[in-house]
Coordinates of C-alpha atoms and ligand atoms in Angstrom, one line a residue:
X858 CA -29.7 -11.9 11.7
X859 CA -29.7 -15.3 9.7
X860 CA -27.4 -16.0 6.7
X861 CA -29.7 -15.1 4.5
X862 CA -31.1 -12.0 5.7
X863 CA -27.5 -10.9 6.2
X864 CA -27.1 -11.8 2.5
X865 CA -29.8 -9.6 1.8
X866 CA -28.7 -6.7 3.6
X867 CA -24.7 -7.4 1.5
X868 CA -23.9 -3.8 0.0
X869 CA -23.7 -4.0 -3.7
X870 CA -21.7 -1.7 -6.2
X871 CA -24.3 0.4 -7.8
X872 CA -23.6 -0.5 -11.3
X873 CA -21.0 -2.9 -13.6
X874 CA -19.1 0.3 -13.9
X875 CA -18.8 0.9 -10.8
X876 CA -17.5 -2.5 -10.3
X877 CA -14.7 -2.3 -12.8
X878 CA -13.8 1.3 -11.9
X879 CA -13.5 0.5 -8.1
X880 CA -11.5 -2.8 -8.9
X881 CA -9.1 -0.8 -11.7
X882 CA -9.5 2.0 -9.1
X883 CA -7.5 -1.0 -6.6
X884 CA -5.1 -2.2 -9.0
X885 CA -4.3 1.4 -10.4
X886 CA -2.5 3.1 -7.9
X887 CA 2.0 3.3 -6.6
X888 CA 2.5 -0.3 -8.0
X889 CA 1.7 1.0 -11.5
X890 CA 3.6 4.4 -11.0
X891 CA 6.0 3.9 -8.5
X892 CA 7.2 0.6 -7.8
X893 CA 6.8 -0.7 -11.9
X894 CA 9.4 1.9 -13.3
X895 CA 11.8 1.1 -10.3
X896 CA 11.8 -3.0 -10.1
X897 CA 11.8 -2.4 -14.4
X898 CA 15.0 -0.3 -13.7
X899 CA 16.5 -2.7 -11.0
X900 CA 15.9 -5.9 -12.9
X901 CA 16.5 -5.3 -16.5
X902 CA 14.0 -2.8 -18.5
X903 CA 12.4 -3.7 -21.7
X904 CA 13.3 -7.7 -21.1
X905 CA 12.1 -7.2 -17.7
X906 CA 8.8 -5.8 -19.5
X907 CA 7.9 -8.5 -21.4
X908 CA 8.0 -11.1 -18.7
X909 CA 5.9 -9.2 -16.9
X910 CA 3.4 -8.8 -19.3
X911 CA 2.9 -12.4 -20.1
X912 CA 2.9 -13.0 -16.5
X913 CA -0.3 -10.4 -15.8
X914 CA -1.8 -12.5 -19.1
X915 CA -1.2 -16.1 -17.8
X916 CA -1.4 -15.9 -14.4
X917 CA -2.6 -12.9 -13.3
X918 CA -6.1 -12.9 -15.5
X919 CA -6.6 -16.3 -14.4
X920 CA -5.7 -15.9 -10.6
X921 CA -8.1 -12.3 -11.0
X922 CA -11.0 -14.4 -12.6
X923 CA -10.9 -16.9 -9.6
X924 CA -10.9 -14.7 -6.7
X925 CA -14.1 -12.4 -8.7
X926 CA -15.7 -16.1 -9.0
X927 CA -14.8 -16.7 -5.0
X928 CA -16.2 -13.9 -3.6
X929 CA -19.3 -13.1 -5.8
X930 CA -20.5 -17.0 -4.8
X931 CA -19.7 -16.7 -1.4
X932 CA -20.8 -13.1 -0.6
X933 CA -18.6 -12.7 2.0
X934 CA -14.6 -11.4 2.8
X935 CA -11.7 -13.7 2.1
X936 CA -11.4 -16.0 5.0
X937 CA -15.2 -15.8 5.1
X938 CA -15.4 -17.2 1.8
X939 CA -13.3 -20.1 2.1
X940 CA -14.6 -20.7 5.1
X941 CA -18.5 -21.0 3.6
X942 CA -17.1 -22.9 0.1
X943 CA -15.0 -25.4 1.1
X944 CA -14.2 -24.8 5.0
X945 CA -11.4 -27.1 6.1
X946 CA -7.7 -25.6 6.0
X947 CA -8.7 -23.6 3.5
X948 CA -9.8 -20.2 5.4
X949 CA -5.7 -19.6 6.3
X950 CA -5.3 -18.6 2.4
X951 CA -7.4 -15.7 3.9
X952 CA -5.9 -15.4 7.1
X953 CA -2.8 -15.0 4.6
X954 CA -4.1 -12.5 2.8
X955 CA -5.5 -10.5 5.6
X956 CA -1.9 -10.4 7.1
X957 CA -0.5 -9.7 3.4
X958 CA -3.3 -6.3 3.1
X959 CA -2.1 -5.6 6.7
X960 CA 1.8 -5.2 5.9
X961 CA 1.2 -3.8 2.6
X962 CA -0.8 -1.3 3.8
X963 CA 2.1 -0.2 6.0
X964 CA 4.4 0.4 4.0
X965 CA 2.0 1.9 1.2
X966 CA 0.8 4.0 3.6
X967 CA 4.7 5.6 3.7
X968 CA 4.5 6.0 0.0
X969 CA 1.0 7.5 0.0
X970 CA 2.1 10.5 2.0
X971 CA 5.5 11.4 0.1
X972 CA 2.5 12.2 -2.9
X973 CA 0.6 14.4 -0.6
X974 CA 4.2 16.2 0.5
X975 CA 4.9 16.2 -3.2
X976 CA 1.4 18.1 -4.0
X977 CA 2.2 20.7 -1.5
X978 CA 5.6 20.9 -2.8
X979 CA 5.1 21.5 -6.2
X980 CA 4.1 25.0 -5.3
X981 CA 6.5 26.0 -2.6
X982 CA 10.5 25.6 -4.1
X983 CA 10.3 22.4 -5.4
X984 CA 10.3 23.1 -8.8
X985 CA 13.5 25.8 -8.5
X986 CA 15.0 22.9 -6.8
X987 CA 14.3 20.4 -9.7
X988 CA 15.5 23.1 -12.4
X989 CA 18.7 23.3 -10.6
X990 CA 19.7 19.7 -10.8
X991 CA 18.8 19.1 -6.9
X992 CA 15.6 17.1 -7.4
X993 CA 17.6 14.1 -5.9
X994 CA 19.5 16.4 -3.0
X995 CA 15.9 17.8 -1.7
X996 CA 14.1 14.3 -2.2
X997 CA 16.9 12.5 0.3
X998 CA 16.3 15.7 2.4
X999 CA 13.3 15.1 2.5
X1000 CA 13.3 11.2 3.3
X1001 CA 15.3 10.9 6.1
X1002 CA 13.2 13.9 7.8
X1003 CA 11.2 11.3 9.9
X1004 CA 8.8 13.3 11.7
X1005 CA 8.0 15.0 8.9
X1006 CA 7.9 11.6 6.7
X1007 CA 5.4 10.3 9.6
X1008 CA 3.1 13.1 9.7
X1009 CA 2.6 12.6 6.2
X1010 CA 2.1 8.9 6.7
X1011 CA -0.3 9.6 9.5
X1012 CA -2.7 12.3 7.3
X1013 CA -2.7 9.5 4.2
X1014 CA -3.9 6.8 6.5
X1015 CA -7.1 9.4 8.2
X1016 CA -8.1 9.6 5.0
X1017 CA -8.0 6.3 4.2
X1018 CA -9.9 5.2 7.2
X1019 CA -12.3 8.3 6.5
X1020 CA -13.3 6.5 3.2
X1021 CA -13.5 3.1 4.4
X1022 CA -15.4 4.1 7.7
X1023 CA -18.6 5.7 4.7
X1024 CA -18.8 2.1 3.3
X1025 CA -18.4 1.1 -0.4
X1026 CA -20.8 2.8 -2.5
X1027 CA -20.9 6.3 -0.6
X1028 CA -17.3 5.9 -0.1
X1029 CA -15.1 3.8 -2.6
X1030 CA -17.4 3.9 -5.9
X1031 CA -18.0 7.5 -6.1
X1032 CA -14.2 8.6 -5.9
X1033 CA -12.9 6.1 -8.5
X1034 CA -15.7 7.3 -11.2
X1035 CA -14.4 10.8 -11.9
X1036 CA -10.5 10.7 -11.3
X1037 CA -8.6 7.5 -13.3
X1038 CA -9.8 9.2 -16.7
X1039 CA -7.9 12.3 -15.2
X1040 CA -4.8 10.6 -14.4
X1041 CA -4.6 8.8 -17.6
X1042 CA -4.7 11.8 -19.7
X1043 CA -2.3 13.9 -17.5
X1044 CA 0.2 11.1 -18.1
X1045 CA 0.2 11.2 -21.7
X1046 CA 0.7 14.9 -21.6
X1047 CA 4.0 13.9 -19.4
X1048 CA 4.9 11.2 -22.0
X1049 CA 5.2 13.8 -24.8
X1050 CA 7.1 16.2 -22.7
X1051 CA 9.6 13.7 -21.8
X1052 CA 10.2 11.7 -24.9
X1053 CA 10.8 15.0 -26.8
X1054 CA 14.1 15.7 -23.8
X1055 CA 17.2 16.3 -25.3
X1056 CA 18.8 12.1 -24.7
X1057 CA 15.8 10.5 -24.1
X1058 CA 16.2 7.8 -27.0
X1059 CA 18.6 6.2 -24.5
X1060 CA 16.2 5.9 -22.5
X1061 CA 13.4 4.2 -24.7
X1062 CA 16.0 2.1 -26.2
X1063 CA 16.3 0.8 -22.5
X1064 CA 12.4 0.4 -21.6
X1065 CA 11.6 -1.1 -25.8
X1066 CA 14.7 -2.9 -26.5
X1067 CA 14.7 -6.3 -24.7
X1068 CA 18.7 -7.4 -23.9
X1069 CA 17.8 -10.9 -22.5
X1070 CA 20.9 -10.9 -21.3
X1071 CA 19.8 -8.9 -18.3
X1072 CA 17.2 -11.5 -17.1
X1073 CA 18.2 -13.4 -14.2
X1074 CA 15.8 -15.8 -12.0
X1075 CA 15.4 -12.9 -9.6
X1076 CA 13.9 -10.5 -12.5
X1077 CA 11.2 -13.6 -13.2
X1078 CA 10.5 -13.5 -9.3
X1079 CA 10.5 -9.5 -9.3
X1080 CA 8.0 -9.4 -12.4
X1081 CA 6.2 -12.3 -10.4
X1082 CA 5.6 -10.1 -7.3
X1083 CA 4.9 -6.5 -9.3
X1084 CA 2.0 -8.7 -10.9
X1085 CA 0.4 -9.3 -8.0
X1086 CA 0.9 -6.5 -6.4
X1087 CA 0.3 -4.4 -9.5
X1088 CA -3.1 -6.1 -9.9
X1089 CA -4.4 -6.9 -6.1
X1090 CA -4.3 -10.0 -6.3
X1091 CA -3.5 -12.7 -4.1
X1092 CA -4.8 -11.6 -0.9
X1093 CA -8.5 -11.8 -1.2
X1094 CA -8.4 -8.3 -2.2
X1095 CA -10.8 -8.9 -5.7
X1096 CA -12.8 -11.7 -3.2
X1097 CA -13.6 -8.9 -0.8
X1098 CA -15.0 -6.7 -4.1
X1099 CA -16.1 -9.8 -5.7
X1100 CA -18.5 -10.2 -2.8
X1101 CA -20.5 -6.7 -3.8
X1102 CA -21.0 -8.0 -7.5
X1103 CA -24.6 -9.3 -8.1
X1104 CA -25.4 -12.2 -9.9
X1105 CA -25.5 -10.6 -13.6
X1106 CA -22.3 -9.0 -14.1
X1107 CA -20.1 -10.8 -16.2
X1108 CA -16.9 -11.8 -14.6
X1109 CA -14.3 -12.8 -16.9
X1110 CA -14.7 -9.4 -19.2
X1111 CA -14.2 -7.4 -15.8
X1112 CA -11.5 -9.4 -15.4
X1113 CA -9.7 -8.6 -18.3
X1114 CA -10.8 -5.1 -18.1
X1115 CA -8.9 -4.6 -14.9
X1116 CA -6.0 -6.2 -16.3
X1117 CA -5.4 -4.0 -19.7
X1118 CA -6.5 -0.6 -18.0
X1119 CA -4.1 -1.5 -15.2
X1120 CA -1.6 -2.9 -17.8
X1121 CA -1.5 0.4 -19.6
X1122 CA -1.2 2.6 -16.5
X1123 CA 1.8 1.1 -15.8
X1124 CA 3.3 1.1 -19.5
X1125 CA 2.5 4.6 -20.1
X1126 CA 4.2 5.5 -16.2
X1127 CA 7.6 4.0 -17.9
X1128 CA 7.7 5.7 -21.0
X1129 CA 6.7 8.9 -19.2
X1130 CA 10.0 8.1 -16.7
X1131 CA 12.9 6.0 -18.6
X1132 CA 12.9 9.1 -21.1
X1133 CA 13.8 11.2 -18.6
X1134 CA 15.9 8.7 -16.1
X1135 CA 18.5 8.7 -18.9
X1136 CA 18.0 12.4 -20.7
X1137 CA 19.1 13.9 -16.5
X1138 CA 21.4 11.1 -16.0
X1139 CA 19.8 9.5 -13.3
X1140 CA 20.7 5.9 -12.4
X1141 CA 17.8 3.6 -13.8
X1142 CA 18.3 1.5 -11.1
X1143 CA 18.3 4.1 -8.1
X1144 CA 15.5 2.1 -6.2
X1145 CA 12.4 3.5 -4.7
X1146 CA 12.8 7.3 -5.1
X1147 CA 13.4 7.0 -9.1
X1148 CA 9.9 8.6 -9.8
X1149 CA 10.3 11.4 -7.1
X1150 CA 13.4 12.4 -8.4
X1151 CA 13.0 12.2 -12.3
X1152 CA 9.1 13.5 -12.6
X1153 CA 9.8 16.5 -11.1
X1154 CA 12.7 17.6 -13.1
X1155 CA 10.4 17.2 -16.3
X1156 CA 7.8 19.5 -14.8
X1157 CA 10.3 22.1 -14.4
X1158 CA 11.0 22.0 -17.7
X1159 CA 7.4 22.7 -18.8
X1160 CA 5.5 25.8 -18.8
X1161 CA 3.3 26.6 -15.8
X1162 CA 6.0 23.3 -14.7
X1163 CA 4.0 24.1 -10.3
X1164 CA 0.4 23.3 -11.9
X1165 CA 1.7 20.0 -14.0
X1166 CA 3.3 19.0 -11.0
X1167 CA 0.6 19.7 -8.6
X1168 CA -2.0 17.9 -10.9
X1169 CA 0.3 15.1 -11.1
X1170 CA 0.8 14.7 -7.4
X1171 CA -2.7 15.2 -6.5
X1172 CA -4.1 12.3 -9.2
X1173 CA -0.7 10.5 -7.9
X1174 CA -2.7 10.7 -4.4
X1175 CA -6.1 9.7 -5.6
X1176 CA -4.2 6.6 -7.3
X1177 CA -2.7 5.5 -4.2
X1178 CA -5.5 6.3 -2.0
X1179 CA -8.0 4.0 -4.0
X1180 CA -6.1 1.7 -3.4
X1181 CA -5.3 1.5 -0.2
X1182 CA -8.9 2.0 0.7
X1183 CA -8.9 -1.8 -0.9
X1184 CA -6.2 -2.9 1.7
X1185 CA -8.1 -1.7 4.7
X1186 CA -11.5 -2.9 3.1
X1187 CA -9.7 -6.4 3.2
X1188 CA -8.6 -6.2 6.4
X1189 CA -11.9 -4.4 7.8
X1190 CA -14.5 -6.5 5.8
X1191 CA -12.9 -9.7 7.7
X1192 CA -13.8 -8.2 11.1
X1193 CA -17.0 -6.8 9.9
X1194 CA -18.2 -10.0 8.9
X1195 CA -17.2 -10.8 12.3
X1196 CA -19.6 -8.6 14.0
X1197 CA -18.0 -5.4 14.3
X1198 CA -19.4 -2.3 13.1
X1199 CA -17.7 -0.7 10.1
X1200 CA -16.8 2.5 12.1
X1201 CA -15.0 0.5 14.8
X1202 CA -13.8 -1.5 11.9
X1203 CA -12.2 1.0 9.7
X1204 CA -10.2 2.7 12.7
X1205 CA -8.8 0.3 14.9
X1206 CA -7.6 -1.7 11.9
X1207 CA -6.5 1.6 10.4
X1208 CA -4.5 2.9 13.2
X1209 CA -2.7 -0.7 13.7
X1210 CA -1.8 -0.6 10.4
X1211 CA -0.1 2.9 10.6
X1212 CA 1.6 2.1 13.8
X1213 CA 3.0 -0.5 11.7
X1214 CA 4.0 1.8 9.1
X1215 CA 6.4 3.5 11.1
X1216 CA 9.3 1.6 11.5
X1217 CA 8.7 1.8 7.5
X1218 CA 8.7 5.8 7.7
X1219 CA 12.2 5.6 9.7
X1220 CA 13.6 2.6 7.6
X1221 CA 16.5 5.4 6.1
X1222 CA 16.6 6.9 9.7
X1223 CA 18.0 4.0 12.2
X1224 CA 14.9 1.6 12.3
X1225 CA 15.7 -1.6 13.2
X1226 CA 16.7 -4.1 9.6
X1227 CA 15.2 -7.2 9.1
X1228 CA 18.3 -9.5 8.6
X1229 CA 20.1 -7.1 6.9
X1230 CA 17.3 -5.5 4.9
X1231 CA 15.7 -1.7 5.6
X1232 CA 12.6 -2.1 7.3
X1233 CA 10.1 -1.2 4.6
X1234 CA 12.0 -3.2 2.0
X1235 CA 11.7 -6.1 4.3
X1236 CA 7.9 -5.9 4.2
X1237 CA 7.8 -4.8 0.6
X1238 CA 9.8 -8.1 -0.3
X1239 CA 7.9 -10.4 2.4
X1240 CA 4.5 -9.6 1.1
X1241 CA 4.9 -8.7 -2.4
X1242 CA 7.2 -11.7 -3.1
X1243 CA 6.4 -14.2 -0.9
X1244 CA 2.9 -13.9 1.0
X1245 CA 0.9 -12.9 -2.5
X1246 CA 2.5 -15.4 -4.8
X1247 CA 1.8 -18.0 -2.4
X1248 CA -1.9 -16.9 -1.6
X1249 CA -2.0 -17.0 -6.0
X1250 CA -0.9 -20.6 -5.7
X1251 CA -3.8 -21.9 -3.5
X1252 CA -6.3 -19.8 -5.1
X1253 CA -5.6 -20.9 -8.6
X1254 CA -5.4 -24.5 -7.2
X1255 CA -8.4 -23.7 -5.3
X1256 CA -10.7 -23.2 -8.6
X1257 CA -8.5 -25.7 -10.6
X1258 CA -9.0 -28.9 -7.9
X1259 CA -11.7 -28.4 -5.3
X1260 CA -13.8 -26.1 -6.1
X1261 CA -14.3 -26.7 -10.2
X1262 CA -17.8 -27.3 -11.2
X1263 CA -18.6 -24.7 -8.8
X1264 CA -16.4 -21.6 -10.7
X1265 CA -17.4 -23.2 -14.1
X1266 CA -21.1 -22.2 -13.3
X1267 CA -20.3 -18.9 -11.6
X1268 CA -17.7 -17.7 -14.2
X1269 CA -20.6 -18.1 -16.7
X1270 CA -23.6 -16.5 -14.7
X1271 CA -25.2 -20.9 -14.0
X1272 CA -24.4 -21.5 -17.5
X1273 CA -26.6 -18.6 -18.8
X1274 CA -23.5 -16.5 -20.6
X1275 CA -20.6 -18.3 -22.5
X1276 CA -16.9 -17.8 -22.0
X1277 CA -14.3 -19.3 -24.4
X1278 CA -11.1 -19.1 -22.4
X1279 CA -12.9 -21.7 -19.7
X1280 CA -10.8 -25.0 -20.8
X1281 CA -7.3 -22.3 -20.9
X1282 CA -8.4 -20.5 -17.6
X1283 CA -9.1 -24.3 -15.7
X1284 CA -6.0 -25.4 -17.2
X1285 CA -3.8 -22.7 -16.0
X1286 CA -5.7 -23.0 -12.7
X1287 CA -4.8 -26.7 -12.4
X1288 CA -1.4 -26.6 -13.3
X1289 CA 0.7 -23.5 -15.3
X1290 CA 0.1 -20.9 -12.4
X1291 CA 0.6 -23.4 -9.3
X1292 CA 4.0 -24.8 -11.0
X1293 CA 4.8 -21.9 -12.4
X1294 CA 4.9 -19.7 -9.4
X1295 CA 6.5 -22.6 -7.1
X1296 CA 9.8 -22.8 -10.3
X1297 CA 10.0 -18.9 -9.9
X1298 CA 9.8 -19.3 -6.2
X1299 CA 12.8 -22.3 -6.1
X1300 CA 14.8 -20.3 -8.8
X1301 CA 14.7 -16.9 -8.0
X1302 CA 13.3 -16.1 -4.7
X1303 CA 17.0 -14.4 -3.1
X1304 CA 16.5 -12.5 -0.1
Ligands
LIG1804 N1 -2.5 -2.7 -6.7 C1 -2.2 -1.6 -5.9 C2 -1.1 -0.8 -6.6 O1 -0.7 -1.1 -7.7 C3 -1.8 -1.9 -4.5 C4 -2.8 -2.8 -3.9 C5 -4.1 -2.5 -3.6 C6 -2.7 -4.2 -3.6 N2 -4.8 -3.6 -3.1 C7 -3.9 -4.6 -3.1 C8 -1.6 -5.0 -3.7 C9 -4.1 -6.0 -2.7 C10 -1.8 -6.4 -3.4 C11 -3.0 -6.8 -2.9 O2 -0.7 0.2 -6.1

């Protein structure tokens, strides 16, 4: 097939919607409600906030708007792209971000099924567990049960290859349409709940309340890598969905759509925690099981506390399973633009990256540590802090230095829509994000 036939043939999202659901349907998903109330706990709470929301503003709209701009030009995945744009070096920013999806994926993949345990929980002695005070006691139980913990991991990542293996509008589109409405509202329902505990003002005092005294270089690298992680960016992750645009969507107000739906997620998962964190006296900085162990005390202090739970857990699980249908899409689009078929695709990638996982599902229970770190931190930190950061740099510099006149004319549809943040975005492109990321890096980057 020639380039252009094969252009032709590109799968498209059916609609703009669609786009902007499947891409908030990416950057919605465990970063928003599992790893932003934790690294806020660990690295200084309502201070901690607000660097991280003029981060996502800054750097993360602009890096988001570049990668759309990549992919939609090039039609193709992430190394593809650069490959077809500019060529040279410059297809190894891809190569990084196919490694980056690939070790994310992992570990995420770890995370994905403790929801699915938790949805199958929440009606069988959970919840007496969680009234009794043991929601922490049953959730280390629970963690350091490996072969449980892996059979988990393993049914999260068939059904993550299931979706990817039906392509992206059968697959991907149809289940984001219907379900991030849902989650949104059951998380306000859990905000009211657990702002009206008996101590909870300690708790908002904590998440509203900046004490700059908190922040340290490592919070500005923290709230660097929750950014991109939160938002999917750095990797070629927004290329990959970038490349099923068509030519009339408008790019820079999906852009910013993706960045305030996924923006509030993540606010509205902290106000429905930190409440209760301090109202059951649990240590704000705990680590990765903070929203396994507080959540499900609040449920069981609400009526009907197995069905809240349940729901929660399930939409918890939709979350995370959209996007890590965007990992493996990364990931599989780059050998499927290679010539394999999807189906081949989808599973061989897919059951690399769970045998990946599993020193992550074992990192409590005596896998080996990465010079002194557990195993799934290790590749938690290395991607989220490192590999992504660095893949924003080149990006951004990408769009800012070599590639300029080129994104000017696709971030405005050839000049036939106008967008006033272009001088700003090219600007921040150029210089802010590169230098910026690079001073966080030498300042605060601590192993
Ligand atoms: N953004 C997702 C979340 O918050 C995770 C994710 C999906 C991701 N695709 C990505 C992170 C690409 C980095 C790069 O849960």
């Amino acid at each position: 097939m020639g380039k252009m036939a094969q252009e032709a043939h590109r799968e498209h999202w059916g609609s703009r919607i669609g786009f902007i659901l499947a891409a908030a349907g990416s950057a919605v998903g465990l970063g928003n409600i599992w790893r932003f109330p934790y690294i806020t706990g660990k690295y200084g709470g309502a201070a901690f906030v607000l660097v991280y929301l003029a981060l996502i503003f800054i750097v993360g709209f602009s890096v988001m708007l570049a990668e759309m701009a990549i992919g939609r030009k090039a039609q193709l995945n992430a190394v593809g792209s650069f490959q077809k744009l500019r060529g040279g070096a410059w297809p190894i920013v891809g190569w990084m971000g196919v490694l980056a999806g690939f070790m994310i994926l992992s570990f995420y993949g770890v995370i994905g099924g403790w929801t699915i345990k938790y949805f199958i929980w929440s009606f069988s002695g959970l919840m007496g567990d969680a009234a009794a005070g043991k929601a922490g006691d049953v959730f280390g139980a629970f963690v350091t049960n490996t072969p449980q913990v892996i059979m988990y991991q393993a049914i999260f990542m068939l059904i993550t290859i299931w979706v990817v293996y039906k392509g992206i509008g059968e697959g991907i589109e149809k289940y984001c349409k219907i379900l991030m409405p849902a989650l949104f509202v059951i998380l306000l329902i859990l905000i009211v709940r657990s702002v009206t505990l008996e101590g909870a003002g300690k708790g908002l005092e904590f998440y509203l309340k900046p004490d700059f005294s908190k922040l340290t270089g490592e919070s500005f690298a923290a709230a660097l890598g929750q950014a991109f992680f939160s938002l999917s960016l750095g990797m070629g992750c927004m290329i990959t969905y970038g490349s099923y645009v068509d030519k009339q969507t408008t790019l820079p107000g999906a852009a910013i759509q993706v960045c305030v739906i996924d923006t509030m997620v993540a606010i509205l998962a902290g106000l429905a925690i930190f409440p209760a964190v301090f109202a059951f006296g649990v240590d704000a900085g705990a680590g990765p099981g903070l929203t396994f162990v507080t959540l499900p005390s609040v449920f069981a202090k609400m009526a009907g506390s197995s069905i809240w739970s349940a729901l929660f857990f399930l939409l918890l699980f939709i979350a995370a399973l959209t996007s890590a249908i965007s990992l493996l899409e990364v990931v599989a689009a780059y050998v499927i633009d290679k010539g394999w078929a999807r189906p081949k695709a989808a599973v061989i990638m897919g059951l690399l990256i769970f045998a990946l996982g599993v020193p992550s599902a074992m990192s409590l229970t005596g896998a080996p540590k990465i010079a002194g770190k557990d195993f799934l931190d290790a590749m938690d930190f290395l991607s989220s802090n490192v590999l992504l950061p660095l893949g924003g740099v080149f990006i951004a510099l990408f769009v800012g230095w070599f590639w300029t006149a080129d994104a000017r004319r696709e971030v405005t549809n050839e000049g036939t829509h106008s967008f006033g943040m272009m001088e700003p975005w090219i600007w921040v492109c150029r210089v802010i994000a590169p230098l910026g990321i690079l001073y966080i890096f030498i300042t605060g980057l601590k192993w």
